Amino acid sequence: PDEKQELAQRLEQQQGSQRRQRRISIIFFSLVVVMTIAIAVILVGFVFQRPSPEPSVAPSPMPPESPESASPSLPTIPSFTQTTPPTAMPTAIATTSVPTIDLEAAWITLIQLRMPNTTFEDPASPHGQALEWMLQDDGTRELQGNTHRIIQRFSLAVLYYATNGPTTWRNGRWLAPSNECWWGPTNPIQCTKGVVDSLTLSDEALSGSIPGEIGLLSSLTYLNL
């Protein structure tokens, strides 16, 4: 009887041990299943909740500016670049094709920058006559970019018209197309490197008054009227 009882206890212990192992296996399997489901749910939620990146929009290129919409350019004003005047009598000078109206506006601006009180409203005034002669004179028109020579010829022309040069002067070569340093048969104008520095007009029958524009001859050191 003792052996049977001992065998029964062993059997009961083995069965109990097997039941515990099955319960542990069931619990472990259940935990694995639950964790798998939880991980799957988390992954699915993360995928669906993650915001999709917004597509980048490339900036559209600016349309090329049409010539009509571009800012209008200012009209070109003839430039005045001083050059060294010739020291010898020049040969015949060809007429330039620069429009007279452009030269007139440019020369008036140039002259009034040097002497603001000089006006050109009256074409019969010495200033107006001098400007008109310059616009018609081929030798002066050729000097459109030589500010020194333009101012010098204008000053001498105003002096000529202000002292009744066309009617009383004896010098027939004044206001010639040639270089102003060569005007007159007796060399009344003396120049140094093309710049007037001496005037001797005592032999001319001058009348009237000496114009202020003679002051434009900034290098004049001798004047004999």
mmCIF file of N, CA and C in Angstrom, residues 70-164:
data_model
loop_
_atom_site.group_PDB
_atom_site.id
_atom_site.type_symbol
_atom_site.label_atom_id
_atom_site.label_comp_id
_atom_site.label_asym_id
_atom_site.label_seq_id
_atom_site.Cartn_x
_atom_site.Cartn_y
_atom_site.Cartn_z
ATOM 1 N N ALA A 70 10.582 98.832 -70.397
ATOM 2 C CA ALA A 70 11.843 99.314 -69.829
ATOM 3 C C ALA A 70 11.807 100.821 -69.671
ATOM 4 N N SER A 71 12.589 101.296 -68.689
ATOM 5 C CA SER A 71 12.632 102.740 -68.447
ATOM 6 C C SER A 71 13.214 103.443 -69.652
ATOM 7 N N PRO A 72 12.602 104.528 -70.069
ATOM 8 C CA PRO A 72 13.145 105.238 -71.240
ATOM 9 C C PRO A 72 14.490 105.827 -70.919
ATOM 10 N N SER A 73 15.400 105.744 -71.864
ATOM 11 C CA SER A 73 16.738 106.300 -71.666
ATOM 12 C C SER A 73 16.732 107.774 -72.003
ATOM 13 N N LEU A 74 17.587 108.515 -71.285
ATOM 14 C CA LEU A 74 17.683 109.950 -71.523
ATOM 15 C C LEU A 74 18.374 110.218 -72.852
ATOM 16 N N PRO A 75 18.028 111.282 -73.531
ATOM 17 C CA PRO A 75 18.700 111.597 -74.803
ATOM 18 C C PRO A 75 20.167 111.887 -74.575
ATOM 19 N N THR A 76 20.961 111.486 -75.522
ATOM 20 C CA THR A 76 22.402 111.693 -75.424
ATOM 21 C C THR A 76 22.753 113.140 -75.703
ATOM 22 N N ILE A 77 23.529 113.729 -74.796
ATOM 23 C CA ILE A 77 23.983 115.115 -74.974
ATOM 24 C C ILE A 77 25.404 115.064 -75.485
ATOM 25 N N PRO A 78 25.720 115.811 -76.506
ATOM 26 C CA PRO A 78 27.095 115.773 -77.027
ATOM 27 C C PRO A 78 28.088 116.056 -75.918
ATOM 28 N N SER A 79 29.125 115.214 -75.829
ATOM 29 C CA SER A 79 30.151 115.400 -74.804
ATOM 30 C C SER A 79 31.149 116.460 -75.242
ATOM 31 N N PHE A 80 31.766 117.086 -74.250
ATOM 32 C CA PHE A 80 32.743 118.117 -74.519
ATOM 33 C C PHE A 80 34.048 117.709 -73.881
ATOM 34 N N THR A 81 34.951 117.175 -74.678
ATOM 35 C CA THR A 81 36.255 116.744 -74.215
ATOM 36 C C THR A 81 37.303 117.682 -74.775
ATOM 37 N N GLN A 82 38.027 118.359 -73.898
ATOM 38 C CA GLN A 82 38.990 119.352 -74.351
ATOM 39 C C GLN A 82 40.191 118.670 -74.978
ATOM 40 N N THR A 83 40.549 119.109 -76.128
ATOM 41 C CA THR A 83 41.722 118.606 -76.816
ATOM 42 C C THR A 83 42.669 119.764 -77.086
ATOM 43 N N THR A 84 43.904 119.440 -77.396
ATOM 44 C CA THR A 84 44.896 120.486 -77.646
ATOM 45 C C THR A 84 44.618 121.151 -78.977
ATOM 46 N N PRO A 85 44.428 122.494 -79.016
ATOM 47 C CA PRO A 85 44.131 123.189 -80.277
ATOM 48 C C PRO A 85 45.324 123.125 -81.221
ATOM 49 N N PRO A 86 45.072 123.149 -82.527
ATOM 50 C CA PRO A 86 46.183 123.115 -83.477
ATOM 51 C C PRO A 86 46.969 124.412 -83.434
ATOM 52 N N THR A 87 48.266 124.323 -83.669
ATOM 53 C CA THR A 87 49.133 125.502 -83.644
ATOM 54 C C THR A 87 49.434 126.014 -85.047
ATOM 55 N N ALA A 88 49.000 125.302 -86.058
ATOM 56 C CA ALA A 88 49.229 125.737 -87.437
ATOM 57 C C ALA A 88 47.897 125.916 -88.132
ATOM 58 N N MET A 89 47.905 126.667 -89.238
ATOM 59 C CA MET A 89 46.666 126.922 -89.966
ATOM 60 C C MET A 89 46.136 125.615 -90.537
ATOM 61 N N PRO A 90 44.894 125.210 -90.212
ATOM 62 C CA PRO A 90 44.357 123.947 -90.705
ATOM 63 C C PRO A 90 43.956 124.034 -92.164
ATOM 64 N N THR A 91 43.833 122.889 -92.767
ATOM 65 C CA THR A 91 43.340 122.811 -94.137
ATOM 66 C C THR A 91 41.826 122.919 -94.129
ATOM 67 N N ALA A 92 41.202 122.769 -95.288
ATOM 68 C CA ALA A 92 39.752 122.906 -95.397
ATOM 69 C C ALA A 92 39.071 121.894 -94.494
ATOM 70 N N ILE A 93 37.980 122.287 -93.842
ATOM 71 C CA ILE A 93 37.275 121.465 -92.872
ATOM 72 C C ILE A 93 35.937 121.033 -93.459
ATOM 73 N N ALA A 94 35.642 119.737 -93.339
ATOM 74 C CA ALA A 94 34.388 119.204 -93.873
ATOM 75 C C ALA A 94 33.257 119.521 -92.906
ATOM 76 N N THR A 95 32.078 119.736 -93.454
ATOM 77 C CA THR A 95 30.916 120.043 -92.633
ATOM 78 C C THR A 95 30.472 118.817 -91.874
ATOM 79 N N THR A 96 30.215 118.958 -90.576
ATOM 80 C CA THR A 96 29.752 117.836 -89.764
ATOM 81 C C THR A 96 28.259 117.628 -89.971
ATOM 82 N N SER A 97 27.804 116.402 -89.671
ATOM 83 C CA SER A 97 26.396 116.071 -89.877
ATOM 84 C C SER A 97 25.599 116.132 -88.590
ATOM 85 N N VAL A 98 26.152 116.677 -87.493
ATOM 86 C CA VAL A 98 25.427 116.777 -86.236
ATOM 87 C C VAL A 98 24.280 117.764 -86.399
ATOM 88 N N PRO A 99 23.048 117.417 -85.969
ATOM 89 C CA PRO A 99 21.913 118.336 -86.123
ATOM 90 C C PRO A 99 22.175 119.670 -85.436
ATOM 91 N N THR A 100 21.766 120.770 -86.119
ATOM 92 C CA THR A 100 22.005 122.114 -85.587
ATOM 93 C C THR A 100 21.322 122.322 -84.254
ATOM 94 N N ILE A 101 20.108 121.769 -84.091
ATOM 95 C CA ILE A 101 19.367 121.988 -82.848
ATOM 96 C C ILE A 101 20.082 121.354 -81.667
ATOM 97 N N ASP A 102 20.748 120.214 -81.885
ATOM 98 C CA ASP A 102 21.496 119.579 -80.805
ATOM 99 C C ASP A 102 22.714 120.410 -80.426
ATOM 100 N N LEU A 103 23.430 120.920 -81.428
ATOM 101 C CA LEU A 103 24.597 121.749 -81.142
ATOM 102 C C LEU A 103 24.183 123.046 -80.440
ATOM 103 N N GLU A 104 23.088 123.631 -80.876
ATOM 104 C CA GLU A 104 22.647 124.900 -80.276
ATOM 105 C C GLU A 104 22.352 124.721 -78.795
ATOM 106 N N ALA A 105 21.587 123.672 -78.443
ATOM 107 C CA ALA A 105 21.253 123.442 -77.030
ATOM 108 C C ALA A 105 22.506 123.137 -76.219
ATOM 109 N N ALA A 106 23.397 122.321 -76.790
ATOM 110 C CA ALA A 106 24.609 121.952 -76.068
ATOM 111 C C ALA A 106 25.515 123.148 -75.860
ATOM 112 N N TRP A 107 25.656 123.994 -76.886
ATOM 113 C CA TRP A 107 26.542 125.150 -76.773
ATOM 114 C C TRP A 107 25.976 126.199 -75.822
ATOM 115 N N ILE A 108 24.649 126.409 -75.854
ATOM 116 C CA ILE A 108 24.051 127.360 -74.908
ATOM 117 C C ILE A 108 24.294 126.897 -73.472
ATOM 118 N N THR A 109 24.116 125.612 -73.232
ATOM 119 C CA THR A 109 24.368 125.074 -71.887
ATOM 120 C C THR A 109 25.822 125.287 -71.482
ATOM 121 N N LEU A 110 26.739 124.993 -72.405
ATOM 122 C CA LEU A 110 28.164 125.160 -72.119
ATOM 123 C C LEU A 110 28.503 126.617 -71.798
ATOM 124 N N ILE A 111 28.003 127.536 -72.614
ATOM 125 C CA ILE A 111 28.320 128.952 -72.421
ATOM 126 C C ILE A 111 27.738 129.472 -71.107
ATOM 127 N N GLN A 112 26.483 129.092 -70.814
ATOM 128 C CA GLN A 112 25.842 129.598 -69.595
ATOM 129 C C GLN A 112 26.422 128.968 -68.336
ATOM 130 N N LEU A 113 27.056 127.814 -68.454
ATOM 131 C CA LEU A 113 27.785 127.270 -67.306
ATOM 132 C C LEU A 113 28.985 128.149 -66.962
ATOM 133 N N ARG A 114 29.607 128.720 -67.987
ATOM 134 C CA ARG A 114 30.754 129.609 -67.757
ATOM 135 C C ARG A 114 30.310 131.031 -67.412
ATOM 136 N N MET A 115 29.197 131.499 -68.025
ATOM 137 C CA MET A 115 28.729 132.873 -67.813
ATOM 138 C C MET A 115 27.200 132.848 -67.782
ATOM 139 N N PRO A 116 26.606 132.618 -66.597
ATOM 140 C CA PRO A 116 25.145 132.435 -66.498
ATOM 141 C C PRO A 116 24.333 133.629 -66.973
ATOM 142 N N ASN A 117 24.887 134.843 -66.944
ATOM 143 C CA ASN A 117 24.113 136.031 -67.339
ATOM 144 C C ASN A 117 23.966 136.180 -68.855
ATOM 145 N N THR A 118 24.637 135.367 -69.617
ATOM 146 C CA THR A 118 24.537 135.442 -71.081
ATOM 147 C C THR A 118 23.221 134.812 -71.522
ATOM 148 N N THR A 119 22.416 135.573 -72.236
ATOM 149 C CA THR A 119 21.119 135.076 -72.707
ATOM 150 C C THR A 119 21.066 135.118 -74.232
ATOM 151 N N PHE A 120 20.115 134.342 -74.788
ATOM 152 C CA PHE A 120 20.028 134.207 -76.245
ATOM 153 C C PHE A 120 18.599 134.414 -76.747
ATOM 154 N N GLU A 121 17.767 135.112 -75.941
ATOM 155 C CA GLU A 121 16.390 135.339 -76.363
ATOM 156 C C GLU A 121 16.312 136.240 -77.600
ATOM 157 N N ASP A 122 17.212 137.209 -77.693
ATOM 158 C CA ASP A 122 17.187 138.162 -78.807
ATOM 159 C C ASP A 122 18.208 137.732 -79.863
ATOM 160 N N PRO A 123 17.756 137.210 -80.997
ATOM 161 C CA PRO A 123 18.715 136.760 -82.023
ATOM 162 C C PRO A 123 19.520 137.906 -82.634
ATOM 163 N N ALA A 124 19.053 139.166 -82.464
ATOM 164 C CA ALA A 124 19.781 140.313 -83.027
ATOM 165 C C ALA A 124 20.847 140.849 -82.077
ATOM 166 N N SER A 125 20.905 140.304 -80.858
ATOM 167 C CA SER A 125 21.916 140.744 -79.898
ATOM 168 C C SER A 125 23.280 140.181 -80.300
ATOM 169 N N PRO A 126 24.372 140.763 -79.781
ATOM 170 C CA PRO A 126 25.692 140.201 -80.094
ATOM 171 C C PRO A 126 25.805 138.726 -79.732
ATOM 172 N N HIS A 127 25.166 138.321 -78.642
ATOM 173 C CA HIS A 127 25.211 136.905 -78.258
ATOM 174 C C HIS A 127 24.483 136.043 -79.277
ATOM 175 N N GLY A 128 23.276 136.503 -79.668
ATOM 176 C CA GLY A 128 22.495 135.739 -80.634
ATOM 177 C C GLY A 128 23.178 135.662 -81.987
ATOM 178 N N GLN A 129 23.776 136.774 -82.440
ATOM 179 C CA GLN A 129 24.474 136.765 -83.729
ATOM 180 C C GLN A 129 25.718 135.882 -83.684
ATOM 181 N N ALA A 130 26.425 135.913 -82.552
ATOM 182 C CA ALA A 130 27.620 135.069 -82.424
ATOM 183 C C ALA A 130 27.246 133.593 -82.451
ATOM 184 N N LEU A 131 26.165 133.224 -81.741
ATOM 185 C CA LEU A 131 25.733 131.833 -81.730
ATOM 186 C C LEU A 131 25.275 131.398 -83.115
ATOM 187 N N GLU A 132 24.536 132.256 -83.818
ATOM 188 C CA GLU A 132 24.072 131.912 -85.158
ATOM 189 C C GLU A 132 25.245 131.725 -86.113
ATOM 190 N N TRP A 133 26.262 132.585 -85.994
ATOM 191 C CA TRP A 133 27.447 132.407 -86.838
ATOM 192 C C TRP A 133 28.131 131.072 -86.545
ATOM 193 N N MET A 134 28.247 130.699 -85.280
ATOM 194 C CA MET A 134 28.895 129.436 -84.914
ATOM 195 C C MET A 134 28.138 128.244 -85.496
ATOM 196 N N LEU A 135 26.805 128.322 -85.468
ATOM 197 C CA LEU A 135 25.997 127.210 -85.981
ATOM 198 C C LEU A 135 26.117 127.074 -87.497
ATOM 199 N N GLN A 136 26.425 128.178 -88.186
ATOM 200 C CA GLN A 136 26.563 128.134 -89.633
ATOM 201 C C GLN A 136 28.002 127.946 -90.083
ATOM 202 N N ASP A 137 28.948 128.136 -89.206
ATOM 203 C CA ASP A 137 30.363 128.082 -89.562
ATOM 204 C C ASP A 137 30.883 126.652 -89.496
ATOM 205 N N ASP A 138 31.400 126.152 -90.632
ATOM 206 C CA ASP A 138 31.903 124.773 -90.668
ATOM 207 C C ASP A 138 33.076 124.578 -89.713
ATOM 208 N N GLY A 139 33.938 125.576 -89.605
ATOM 209 C CA GLY A 139 35.090 125.437 -88.722
ATOM 210 C C GLY A 139 34.694 125.291 -87.264
ATOM 211 N N THR A 140 33.595 125.933 -86.856
ATOM 212 C CA THR A 140 33.136 125.833 -85.466
ATOM 213 C C THR A 140 32.356 124.545 -85.234
ATOM 214 N N ARG A 141 31.519 124.170 -86.194
ATOM 215 C CA ARG A 141 30.733 122.937 -86.050
ATOM 216 C C ARG A 141 31.639 121.711 -85.932
ATOM 217 N N GLU A 142 32.792 121.782 -86.574
ATOM 218 C CA GLU A 142 33.722 120.660 -86.488
ATOM 219 C C GLU A 142 34.312 120.515 -85.081
ATOM 220 N N LEU A 143 34.210 121.578 -84.272
ATOM 221 C CA LEU A 143 34.774 121.574 -82.920
ATOM 222 C C LEU A 143 33.743 121.220 -81.860
ATOM 223 N N GLN A 144 32.718 120.471 -82.216
ATOM 224 C CA GLN A 144 31.595 120.247 -81.309
ATOM 225 C C GLN A 144 32.019 119.651 -79.974
ATOM 226 N N GLY A 145 33.132 118.928 -79.887
ATOM 227 C CA GLY A 145 33.549 118.342 -78.624
ATOM 228 C C GLY A 145 34.698 119.061 -77.951
ATOM 229 N N ASN A 146 35.168 120.177 -78.539
ATOM 230 C CA ASN A 146 36.311 120.914 -77.993
ATOM 231 C C ASN A 146 35.795 122.147 -77.256
ATOM 232 N N THR A 147 35.568 122.022 -75.947
ATOM 233 C CA THR A 147 34.950 123.107 -75.177
ATOM 234 C C THR A 147 35.818 124.359 -75.169
ATOM 235 N N HIS A 148 37.119 124.208 -75.085
ATOM 236 C CA HIS A 148 38.012 125.377 -75.047
ATOM 237 C C HIS A 148 37.888 126.213 -76.322
ATOM 238 N N ARG A 149 37.936 125.562 -77.477
ATOM 239 C CA ARG A 149 37.869 126.287 -78.748
ATOM 240 C C ARG A 149 36.476 126.888 -78.961
ATOM 241 N N ILE A 150 35.436 126.189 -78.551
ATOM 242 C CA ILE A 150 34.075 126.714 -78.720
ATOM 243 C C ILE A 150 33.902 128.000 -77.913
ATOM 244 N N ILE A 151 34.312 127.967 -76.642
ATOM 245 C CA ILE A 151 34.199 129.160 -75.791
ATOM 246 C C ILE A 151 35.049 130.293 -76.350
ATOM 247 N N GLN A 152 36.233 129.990 -76.837
ATOM 248 C CA GLN A 152 37.144 131.009 -77.354
ATOM 249 C C GLN A 152 36.568 131.686 -78.594
ATOM 250 N N ARG A 153 36.029 130.889 -79.517
ATOM 251 C CA ARG A 153 35.452 131.469 -80.736
ATOM 252 C C ARG A 153 34.183 132.261 -80.425
ATOM 253 N N PHE A 154 33.392 131.782 -79.458
ATOM 254 C CA PHE A 154 32.190 132.523 -79.080
ATOM 255 C C PHE A 154 32.559 133.887 -78.502
ATOM 256 N N SER A 155 33.543 133.934 -77.621
ATOM 257 C CA SER A 155 33.946 135.197 -77.012
ATOM 258 C C SER A 155 34.423 136.189 -78.072
ATOM 259 N N LEU A 156 35.249 135.754 -79.013
ATOM 260 C CA LEU A 156 35.755 136.641 -80.065
ATOM 261 C C LEU A 156 34.620 137.092 -80.998
ATOM 262 N N ALA A 157 33.657 136.200 -81.250
ATOM 263 C CA ALA A 157 32.537 136.572 -82.118
ATOM 264 C C ALA A 157 31.642 137.610 -81.449
ATOM 265 N N VAL A 158 31.393 137.446 -80.135
ATOM 266 C CA VAL A 158 30.581 138.436 -79.419
ATOM 267 C C VAL A 158 31.287 139.788 -79.432
ATOM 268 N N LEU A 159 32.600 139.792 -79.228
ATOM 269 C CA LEU A 159 33.361 141.045 -79.290
ATOM 270 C C LEU A 159 33.212 141.703 -80.665
ATOM 271 N N TYR A 160 33.251 140.915 -81.708
ATOM 272 C CA TYR A 160 33.133 141.423 -83.082
ATOM 273 C C TYR A 160 31.765 142.077 -83.297
ATOM 274 N N TYR A 161 30.688 141.375 -82.911
ATOM 275 C CA TYR A 161 29.349 141.915 -83.147
ATOM 276 C C TYR A 161 29.022 143.067 -82.191
ATOM 277 N N ALA A 162 29.537 143.036 -80.956
ATOM 278 C CA ALA A 162 29.231 144.098 -79.996
ATOM 279 C C ALA A 162 29.913 145.416 -80.354
ATOM 280 N N THR A 163 30.986 145.354 -81.136
ATOM 281 C CA THR A 163 31.710 146.579 -81.528
ATOM 282 C C THR A 163 31.508 146.900 -83.003
ATOM 283 N N ASN A 164 30.349 146.474 -83.548
ATOM 284 C CA ASN A 164 29.955 146.782 -84.925
ATOM 285 C C ASN A 164 30.966 146.273 -85.952
#
